[in-house]
XYZ file of C-alpha atoms in Angstrom:
539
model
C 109.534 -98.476 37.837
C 112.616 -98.181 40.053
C 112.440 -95.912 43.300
C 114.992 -93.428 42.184
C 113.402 -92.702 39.396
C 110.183 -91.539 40.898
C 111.791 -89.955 43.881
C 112.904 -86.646 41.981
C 109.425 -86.106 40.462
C 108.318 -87.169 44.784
C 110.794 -84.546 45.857
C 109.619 -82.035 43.486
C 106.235 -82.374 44.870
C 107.402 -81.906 48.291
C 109.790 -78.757 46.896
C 106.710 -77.113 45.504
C 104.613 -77.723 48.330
C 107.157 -75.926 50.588
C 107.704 -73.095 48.510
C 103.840 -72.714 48.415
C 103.396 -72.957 52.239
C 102.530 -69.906 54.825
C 104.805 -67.598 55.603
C 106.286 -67.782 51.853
C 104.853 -64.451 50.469
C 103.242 -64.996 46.706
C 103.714 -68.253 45.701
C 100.441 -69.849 47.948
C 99.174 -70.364 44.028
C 101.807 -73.332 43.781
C 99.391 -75.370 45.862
C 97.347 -75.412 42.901
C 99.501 -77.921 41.217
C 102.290 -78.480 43.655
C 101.316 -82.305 43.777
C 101.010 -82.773 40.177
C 104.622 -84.429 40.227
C 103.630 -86.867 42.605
C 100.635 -87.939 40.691
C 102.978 -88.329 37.584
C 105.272 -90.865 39.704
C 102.547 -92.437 40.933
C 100.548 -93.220 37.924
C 104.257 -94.326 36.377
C 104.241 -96.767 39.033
C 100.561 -97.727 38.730
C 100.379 -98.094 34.874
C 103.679 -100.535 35.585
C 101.777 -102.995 37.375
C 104.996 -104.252 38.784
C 105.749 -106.827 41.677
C 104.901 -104.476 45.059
C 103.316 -102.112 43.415
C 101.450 -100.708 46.983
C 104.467 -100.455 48.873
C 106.310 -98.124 45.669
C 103.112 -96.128 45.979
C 103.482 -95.787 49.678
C 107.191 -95.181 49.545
C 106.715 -92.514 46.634
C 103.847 -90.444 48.467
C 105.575 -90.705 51.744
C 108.697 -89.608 50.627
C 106.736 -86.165 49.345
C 104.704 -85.415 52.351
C 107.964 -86.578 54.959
C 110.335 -84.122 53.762
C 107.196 -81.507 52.726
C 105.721 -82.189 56.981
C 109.532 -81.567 58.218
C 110.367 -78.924 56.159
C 107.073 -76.585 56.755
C 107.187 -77.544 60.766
C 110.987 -77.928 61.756
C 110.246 -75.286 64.213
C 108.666 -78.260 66.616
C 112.045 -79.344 67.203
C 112.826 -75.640 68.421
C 110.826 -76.104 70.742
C 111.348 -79.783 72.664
C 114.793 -78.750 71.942
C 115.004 -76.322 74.380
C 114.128 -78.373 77.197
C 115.587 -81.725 76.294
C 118.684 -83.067 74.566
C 119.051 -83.452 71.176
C 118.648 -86.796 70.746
C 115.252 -87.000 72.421
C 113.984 -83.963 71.213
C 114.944 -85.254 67.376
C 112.589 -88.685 68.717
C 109.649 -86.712 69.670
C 109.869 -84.702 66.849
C 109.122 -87.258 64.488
C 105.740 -87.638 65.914
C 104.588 -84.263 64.327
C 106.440 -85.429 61.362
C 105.621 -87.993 60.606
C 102.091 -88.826 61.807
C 100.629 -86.232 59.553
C 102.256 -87.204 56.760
C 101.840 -91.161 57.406
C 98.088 -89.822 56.778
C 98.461 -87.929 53.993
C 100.187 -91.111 52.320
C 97.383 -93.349 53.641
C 95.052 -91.603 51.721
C 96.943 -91.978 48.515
C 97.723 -95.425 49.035
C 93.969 -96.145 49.180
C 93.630 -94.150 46.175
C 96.200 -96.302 44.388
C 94.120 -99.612 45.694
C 90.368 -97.940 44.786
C 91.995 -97.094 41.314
C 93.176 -100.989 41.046
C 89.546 -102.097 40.955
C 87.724 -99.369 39.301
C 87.949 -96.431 36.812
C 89.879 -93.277 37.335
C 87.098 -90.514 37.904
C 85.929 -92.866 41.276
C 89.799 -93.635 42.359
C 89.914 -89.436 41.590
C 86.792 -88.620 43.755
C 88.075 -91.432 46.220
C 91.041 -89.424 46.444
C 89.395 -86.330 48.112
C 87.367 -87.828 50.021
C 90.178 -90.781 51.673
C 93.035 -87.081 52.175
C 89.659 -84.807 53.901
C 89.033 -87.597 55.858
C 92.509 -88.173 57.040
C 93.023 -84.331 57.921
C 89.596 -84.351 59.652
C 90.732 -87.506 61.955
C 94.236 -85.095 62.580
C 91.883 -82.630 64.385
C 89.712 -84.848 66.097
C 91.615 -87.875 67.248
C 94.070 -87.577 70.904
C 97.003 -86.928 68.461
C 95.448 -84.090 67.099
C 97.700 -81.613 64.843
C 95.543 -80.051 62.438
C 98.299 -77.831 61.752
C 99.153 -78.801 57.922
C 95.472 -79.309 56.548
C 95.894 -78.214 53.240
C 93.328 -75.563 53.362
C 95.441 -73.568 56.047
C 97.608 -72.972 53.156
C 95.420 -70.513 51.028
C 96.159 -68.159 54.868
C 99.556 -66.901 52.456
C 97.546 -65.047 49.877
C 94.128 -64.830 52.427
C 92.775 -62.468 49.784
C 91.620 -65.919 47.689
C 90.000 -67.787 50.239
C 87.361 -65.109 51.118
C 84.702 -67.899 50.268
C 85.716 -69.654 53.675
C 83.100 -67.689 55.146
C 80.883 -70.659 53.226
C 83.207 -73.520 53.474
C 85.893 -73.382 56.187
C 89.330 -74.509 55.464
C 88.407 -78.159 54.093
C 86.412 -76.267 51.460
C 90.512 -75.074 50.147
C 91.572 -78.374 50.891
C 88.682 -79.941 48.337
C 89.562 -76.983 45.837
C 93.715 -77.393 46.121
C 93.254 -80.952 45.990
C 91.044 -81.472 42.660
C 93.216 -78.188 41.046
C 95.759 -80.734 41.519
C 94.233 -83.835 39.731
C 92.354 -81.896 36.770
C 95.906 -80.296 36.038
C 97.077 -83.841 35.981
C 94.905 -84.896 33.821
C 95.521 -81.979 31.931
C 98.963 -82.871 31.630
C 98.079 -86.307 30.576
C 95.622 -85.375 27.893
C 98.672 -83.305 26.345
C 101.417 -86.111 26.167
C 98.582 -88.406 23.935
C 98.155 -87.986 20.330
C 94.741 -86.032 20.738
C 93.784 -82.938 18.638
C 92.244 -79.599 18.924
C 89.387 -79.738 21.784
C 89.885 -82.789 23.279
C 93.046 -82.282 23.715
C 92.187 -78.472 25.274
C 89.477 -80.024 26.985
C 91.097 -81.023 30.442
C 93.109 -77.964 30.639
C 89.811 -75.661 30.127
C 88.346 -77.500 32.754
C 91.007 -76.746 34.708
C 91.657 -73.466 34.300
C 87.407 -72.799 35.063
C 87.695 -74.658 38.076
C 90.758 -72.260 39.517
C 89.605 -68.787 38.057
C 85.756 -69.391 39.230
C 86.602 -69.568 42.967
C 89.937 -67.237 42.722
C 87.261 -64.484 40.598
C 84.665 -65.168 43.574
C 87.033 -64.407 46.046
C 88.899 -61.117 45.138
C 84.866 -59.969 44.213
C 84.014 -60.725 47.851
C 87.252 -58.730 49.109
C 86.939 -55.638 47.086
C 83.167 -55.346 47.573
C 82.958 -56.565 51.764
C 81.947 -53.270 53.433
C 81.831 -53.925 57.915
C 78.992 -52.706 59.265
C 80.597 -49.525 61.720
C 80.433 -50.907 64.984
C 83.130 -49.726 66.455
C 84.965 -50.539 70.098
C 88.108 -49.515 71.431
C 90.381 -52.570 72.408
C 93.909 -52.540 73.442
C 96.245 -55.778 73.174
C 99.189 -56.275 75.007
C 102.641 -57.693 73.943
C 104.606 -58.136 77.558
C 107.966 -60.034 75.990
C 108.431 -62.315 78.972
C 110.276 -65.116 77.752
C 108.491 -68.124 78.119
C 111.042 -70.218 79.943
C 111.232 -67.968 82.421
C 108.302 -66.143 82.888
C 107.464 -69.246 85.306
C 109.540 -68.419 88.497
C 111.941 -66.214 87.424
C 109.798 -63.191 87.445
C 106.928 -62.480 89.881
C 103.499 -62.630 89.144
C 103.408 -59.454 90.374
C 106.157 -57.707 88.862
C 104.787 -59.617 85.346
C 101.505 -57.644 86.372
C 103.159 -54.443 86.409
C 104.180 -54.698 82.919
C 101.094 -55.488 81.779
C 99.421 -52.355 83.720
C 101.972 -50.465 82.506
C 101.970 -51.559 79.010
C 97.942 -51.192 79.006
C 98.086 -47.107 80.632
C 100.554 -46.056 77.902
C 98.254 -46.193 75.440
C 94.793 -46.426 76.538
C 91.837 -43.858 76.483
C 89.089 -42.960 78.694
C 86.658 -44.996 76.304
C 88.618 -48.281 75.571
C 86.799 -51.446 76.414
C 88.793 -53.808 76.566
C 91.937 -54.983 77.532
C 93.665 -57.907 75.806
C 96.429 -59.604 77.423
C 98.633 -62.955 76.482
C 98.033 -66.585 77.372
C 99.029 -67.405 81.429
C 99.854 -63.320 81.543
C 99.362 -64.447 85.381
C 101.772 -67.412 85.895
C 100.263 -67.475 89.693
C 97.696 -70.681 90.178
C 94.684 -69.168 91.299
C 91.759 -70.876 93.105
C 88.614 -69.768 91.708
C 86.272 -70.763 93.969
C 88.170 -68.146 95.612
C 89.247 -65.812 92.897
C 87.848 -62.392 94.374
C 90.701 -62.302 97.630
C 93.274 -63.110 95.547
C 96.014 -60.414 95.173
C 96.453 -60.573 91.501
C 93.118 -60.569 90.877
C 92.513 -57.206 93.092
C 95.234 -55.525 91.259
C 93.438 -56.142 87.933
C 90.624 -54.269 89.314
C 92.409 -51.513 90.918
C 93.987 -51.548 87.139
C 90.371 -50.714 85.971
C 89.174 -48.890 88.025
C 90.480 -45.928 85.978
C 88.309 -47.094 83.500
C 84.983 -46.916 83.456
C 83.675 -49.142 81.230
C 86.953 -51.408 80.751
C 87.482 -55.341 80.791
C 89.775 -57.193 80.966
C 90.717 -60.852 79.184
C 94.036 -62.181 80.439
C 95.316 -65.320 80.596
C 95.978 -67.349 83.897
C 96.719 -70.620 85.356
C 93.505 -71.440 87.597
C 92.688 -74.491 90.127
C 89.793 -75.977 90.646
C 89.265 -77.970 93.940
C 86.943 -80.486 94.197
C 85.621 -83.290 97.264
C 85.473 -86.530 94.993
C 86.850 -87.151 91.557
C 84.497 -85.473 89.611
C 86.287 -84.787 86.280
C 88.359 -87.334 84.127
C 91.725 -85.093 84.344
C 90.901 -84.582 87.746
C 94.019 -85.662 90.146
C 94.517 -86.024 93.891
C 97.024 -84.410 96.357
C 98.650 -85.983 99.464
C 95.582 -84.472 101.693
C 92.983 -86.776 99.568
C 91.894 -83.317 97.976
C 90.886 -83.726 94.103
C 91.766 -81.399 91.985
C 91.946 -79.586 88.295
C 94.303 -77.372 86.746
C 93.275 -75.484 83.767
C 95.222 -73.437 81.040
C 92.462 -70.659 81.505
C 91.002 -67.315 80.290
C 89.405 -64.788 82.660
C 87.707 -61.831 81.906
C 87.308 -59.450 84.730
C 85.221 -56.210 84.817
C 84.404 -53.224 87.406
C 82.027 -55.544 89.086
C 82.023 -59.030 91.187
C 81.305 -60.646 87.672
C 84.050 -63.063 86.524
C 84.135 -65.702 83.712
C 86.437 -68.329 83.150
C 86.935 -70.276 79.672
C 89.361 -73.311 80.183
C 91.350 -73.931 77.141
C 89.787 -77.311 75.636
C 91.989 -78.262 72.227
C 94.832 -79.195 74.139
C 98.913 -79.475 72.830
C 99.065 -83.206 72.989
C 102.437 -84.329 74.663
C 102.411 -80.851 76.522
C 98.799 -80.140 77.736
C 97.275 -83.377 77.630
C 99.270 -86.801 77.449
C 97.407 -88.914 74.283
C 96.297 -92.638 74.579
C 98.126 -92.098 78.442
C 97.924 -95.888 79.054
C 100.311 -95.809 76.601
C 102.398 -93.047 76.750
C 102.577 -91.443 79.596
C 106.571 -92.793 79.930
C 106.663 -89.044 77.712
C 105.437 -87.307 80.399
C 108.877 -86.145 81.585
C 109.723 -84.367 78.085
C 107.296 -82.346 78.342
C 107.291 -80.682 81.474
C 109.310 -77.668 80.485
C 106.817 -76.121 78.736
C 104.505 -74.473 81.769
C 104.973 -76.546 84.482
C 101.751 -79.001 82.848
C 103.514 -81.819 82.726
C 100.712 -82.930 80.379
C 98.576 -82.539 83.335
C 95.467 -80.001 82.390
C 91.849 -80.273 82.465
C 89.748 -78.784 79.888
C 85.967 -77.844 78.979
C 83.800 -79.674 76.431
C 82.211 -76.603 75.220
C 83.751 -73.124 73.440
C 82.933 -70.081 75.923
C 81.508 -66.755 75.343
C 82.402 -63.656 77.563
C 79.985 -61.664 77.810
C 80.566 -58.029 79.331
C 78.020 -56.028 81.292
C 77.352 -53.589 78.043
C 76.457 -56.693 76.544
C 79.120 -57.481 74.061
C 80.027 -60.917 73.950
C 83.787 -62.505 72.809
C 84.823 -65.640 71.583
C 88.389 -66.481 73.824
C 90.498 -68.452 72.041
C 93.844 -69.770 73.829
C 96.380 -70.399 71.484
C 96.479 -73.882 69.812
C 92.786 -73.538 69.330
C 93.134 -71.157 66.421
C 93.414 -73.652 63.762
C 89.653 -75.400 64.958
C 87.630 -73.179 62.737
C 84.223 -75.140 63.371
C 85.006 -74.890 67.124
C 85.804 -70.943 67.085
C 82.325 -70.748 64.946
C 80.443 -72.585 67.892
C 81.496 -69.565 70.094
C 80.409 -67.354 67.502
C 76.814 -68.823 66.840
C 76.540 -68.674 71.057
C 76.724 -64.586 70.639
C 80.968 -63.708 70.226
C 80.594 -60.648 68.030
C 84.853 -60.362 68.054
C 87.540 -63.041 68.427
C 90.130 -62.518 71.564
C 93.108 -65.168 70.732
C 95.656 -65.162 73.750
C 98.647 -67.133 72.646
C 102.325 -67.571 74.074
C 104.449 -68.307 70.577
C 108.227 -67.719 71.951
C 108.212 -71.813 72.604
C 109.458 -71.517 68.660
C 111.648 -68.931 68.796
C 112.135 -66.857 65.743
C 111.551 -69.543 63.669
C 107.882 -69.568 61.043
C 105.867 -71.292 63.316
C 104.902 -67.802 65.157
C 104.250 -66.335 61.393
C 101.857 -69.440 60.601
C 99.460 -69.130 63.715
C 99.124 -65.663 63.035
C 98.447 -66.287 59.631
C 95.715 -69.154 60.403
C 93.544 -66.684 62.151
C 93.489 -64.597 59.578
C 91.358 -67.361 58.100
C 89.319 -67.834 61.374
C 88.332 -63.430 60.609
C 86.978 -64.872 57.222
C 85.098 -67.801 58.101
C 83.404 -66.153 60.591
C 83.639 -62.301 59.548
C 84.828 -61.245 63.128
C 87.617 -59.206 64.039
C 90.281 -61.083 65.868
C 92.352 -59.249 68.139
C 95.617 -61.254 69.505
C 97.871 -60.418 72.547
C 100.896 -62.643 72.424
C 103.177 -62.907 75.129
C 106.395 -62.352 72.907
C 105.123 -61.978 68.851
C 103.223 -61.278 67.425
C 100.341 -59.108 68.506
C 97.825 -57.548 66.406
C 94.352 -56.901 64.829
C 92.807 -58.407 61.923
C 89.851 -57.389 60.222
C 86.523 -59.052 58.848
C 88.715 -59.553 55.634
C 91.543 -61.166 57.193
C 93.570 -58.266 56.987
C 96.321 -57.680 59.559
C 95.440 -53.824 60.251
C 98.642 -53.370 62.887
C 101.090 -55.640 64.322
C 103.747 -55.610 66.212
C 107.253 -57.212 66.358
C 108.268 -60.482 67.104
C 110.080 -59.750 70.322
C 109.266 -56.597 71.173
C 107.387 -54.977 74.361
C 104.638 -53.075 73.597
C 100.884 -52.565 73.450
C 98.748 -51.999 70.124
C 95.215 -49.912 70.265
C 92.350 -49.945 67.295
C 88.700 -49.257 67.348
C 87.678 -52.638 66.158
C 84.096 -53.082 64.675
C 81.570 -55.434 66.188
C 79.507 -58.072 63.985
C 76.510 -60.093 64.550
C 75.459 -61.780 61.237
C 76.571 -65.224 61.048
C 77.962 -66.820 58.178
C 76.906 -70.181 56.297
C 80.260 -71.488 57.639
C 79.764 -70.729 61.298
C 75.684 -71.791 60.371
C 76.777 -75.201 59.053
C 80.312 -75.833 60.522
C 82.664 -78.804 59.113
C 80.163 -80.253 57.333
C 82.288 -80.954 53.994
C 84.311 -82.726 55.696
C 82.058 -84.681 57.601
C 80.079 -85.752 54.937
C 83.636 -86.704 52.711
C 83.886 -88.569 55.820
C 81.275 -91.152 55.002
C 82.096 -90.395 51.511
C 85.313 -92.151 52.163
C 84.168 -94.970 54.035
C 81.513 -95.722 51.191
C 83.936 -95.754 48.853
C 86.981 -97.537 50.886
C 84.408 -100.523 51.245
C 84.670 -100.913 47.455
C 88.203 -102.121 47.805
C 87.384 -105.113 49.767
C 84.080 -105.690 47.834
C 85.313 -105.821 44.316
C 87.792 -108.281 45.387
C 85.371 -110.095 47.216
C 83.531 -110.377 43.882
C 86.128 -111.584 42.104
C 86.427 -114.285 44.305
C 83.821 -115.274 43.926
């Protein structure tokens, strides 16, 4: 089978895909048998049993998930773009690119070679297991870019993947992904010479296996009631841009708009205060956080409010005698030292908390494998001064106020760990507070995606999430994943809802990534097969 002849039915795949990926409005469905084309191809090449077989296979699937990766994230190159040259910024951008979908072909190159030595319904079930396992390494490895797990994908039509709340997002991958084979071998079934039932029978099975969870689903939405909790929160939209909210505009006159921004609305009884990710650009020691200046206008902010606190995001420094951290790094005095990416909550007390963001941007926040790249270090120092350079916490955080109401904060990037959001949750958070700074893309779809990912982190763990983002887009989404009020991408302004508390925890948040975990071993098990059955021939 020659390479161009597959490649349409590859590029179709990766088409369809696309079309059926966040923000597109309507046609999330097309996940459902957007890589039936690729199978096709593949089992053309497969059935062929030509010279090189694995390396069309590989070609074929990495073709579909190359173009379908660039297409769905081109807004990464936005990004490094605009503080490098093109040439270097078109480099580093095939990292994102490509990675992911080098591990998405992976899996369906082992596929191809499990299929070689035994029957279809294993090589199927090896299929799952080998692409699960591959997105579950993208979230946990130093390259970590969960972004494009195929479960994230169901966020576009959020009203079918209300049963996240007992499977988290792998649970849509496992669903999209054997949609996808059983409407292959639908398709297959139809092209023989069978008759009446068995040749209905595949297609039946299909069409159960998408209508049972889909039917599930829009039952949950229309019948979820919140229990009427309710709290007042406001969220704050400042619109600083974010290359030049760090020295071109004071910390204190950023404070002002934030103040501002927060009084406009606000009522005698509101809560809490949301504001953005580093809302404070200032690096604050908090050992000594109490007599600094930006910290005392917070609480002369609150002061008008009684029972009012506030979560903001700030750039904090922690100063140490001796090395005591792995991130930690030394100044020219001999002092050690940490900088953190960092949420704060302050009240109308001396209480403060600090969460330091953990699931760090790698390249940006935290340089991967740095023995061997840290020559990148350079390209990345436009975004926030981090130069790759901050420290991090091993453990989600929980805020917990003095009325006793307790938040998950959630710093941008770590919206798409679902399992590590439902840690916080399990620890007491009876609302989600995501801080986030999304003007690095400009007006491009990659602000649209991260807010529609959390609406997926509301199911899974039936918790409001409220969201302040520096420049787009702010808003509050209920237990159902519905966006109640947002507002504009680029646009200053502050949103206010009475948001309702929850604290029943979900089988998801209960049990956490545990699908994917066990398709995990599942995988290994079955990869093992490979080298065993040829072992036996052999022999």
């Amino acid at each position: 089978m020659n390479f161009k002849n597959t490649a349409p039915l590859a590029l179709l795949s990766a088409f369809l895909m696309w079309l059926a990926w966040p923000p597109i409005p309507y046609t999330t469905p097309l996940l459902l048998v957007g890589l039936v084309p690729l199978l096709i191809a593949l089992d053309k090449i497969i059935l062929r049993k030509a010279e090189k077989t694995g390396k069309k296979v590989f070609l074929t699937a990495g073709l579909t998930f190359l173009v379908w990766n660039t297409a769905s994230i081109y807004w990464v190159y936005n990004a490094i773009s605009a503080v490098n040259n093109p040439v270097v910024s078109a480099f580093v951008s095939l990292i994102p690119f490509g990675l992911g979908a080098l591990l998405m072909t992976f899996a369906f190159w082992l596929y191809y070679r499990l299929r070689s030595v035994t029957n279809t319904k294993i090589a199927s079930a090896g299929l799952i297991s080998f692409y699960v396992a591959m997105e579950y390494l993208h979230q946990s490895w130093d390259l970590a870019f969960p972004w494009m797990t195929l479960g994230n994908g169901l966020s576009g039509m959020h009203q079918l993947a209300q049963w996240y709340e007992y499977t988290g997002v792998y649970g849509g991958s496992v669903w999209i992904l054997l949609s996808n084979i059983l409407a292959f071998e639908a398709y297959k079934r139809f092209k023989t010479d069978a008759k009446g039932y068995l040749k209905l029978r595949p297609a039946m099975l299909w069409a159960l296996v998408v209508i049972l969870p889909i039917g599930l689903s829009l039952a949950k939405y229309y019948q979820y009631k919140e229990k009427v909790v309710p709290v007042n929160v406001v969220t704050v939209q400042p619109n600083i841009d974010p290359y030049q909210k760090f020295g071109s505009l004071s910390a204190a006159d950023q404070l002002n708009i934030l103040t501002h921004l927060s009084d406009s609305i606000a009522q005698p009884n509101t809560e809490y205060f949301i504001w953005p990710e580093t809302a404070i650009p200032n690096y604050a020691d908090e050992d000594r956080i109490r007599s600094n200046p930006d910290f005392n206008t917070v609480q002369q902010f609150l002061s008008k409010y009684k029972n009012g606190t506030v979560i903001t995001g700030i750039e904090s420094v922690k100063l140490y005698n001796d090395k005591q951290t792995v991130s930690a790094k030394q100044d020219p005095s001999g002092v050690y030292f940490d900088s953190f990416n960092t949420a704060m909550q302050v009240e109308n007390s001396a209480n403060v908390q600090f969460y330091h963001k953990s699931k760090l941007v790698p390249g940006v926040e935290k340089m991967p494998f740095p023995a061997a790249l840290s020559i990148l270090g350079p390209i990345f120092e436009g975004f926030g001064g981090s130069g790759g350079g901050w420290g991090w916490q091993d453990k989600p955080g929980v805020f917990y106020a003095y009325s006793g109401i307790g938040v998950a904060p959630v710093i941008c990037y770590e919206s798409l760990w679902g399992e590590w959001i439902g840690e916080a949750v399990k620890n007491g958070a009876q609302f989600i507070a995501i801080i986030t700074n999304d003007g690095w893309w400009g007006n491009t779809s990659g602000k649209d995606q991260h807010l529609m990912y959390a609406q997926l982190r509301a199911i899974e763990s039936r918790r409001y999430v409220v969201r302040s983002a520096n420049t787009g887009i702010s808003c509050f989404i209920n237990q159902k994943g519905d966006v109640i009020e947002q507002a504009k991408w680029w646009t200053r302004t502050a949103l206010k809802a009475d948001i309702n508390l929850n604290d029943e925890l979900t089988l998801y948040v209960k049990t956490g990534d545990i699908i994917a975990k066990f398709l995990c071993i599942t995988a290994l098990l079955l990869a093992l097969i490979i080298p065993y059955r040829k072992w036996i021939k052999k022999a």
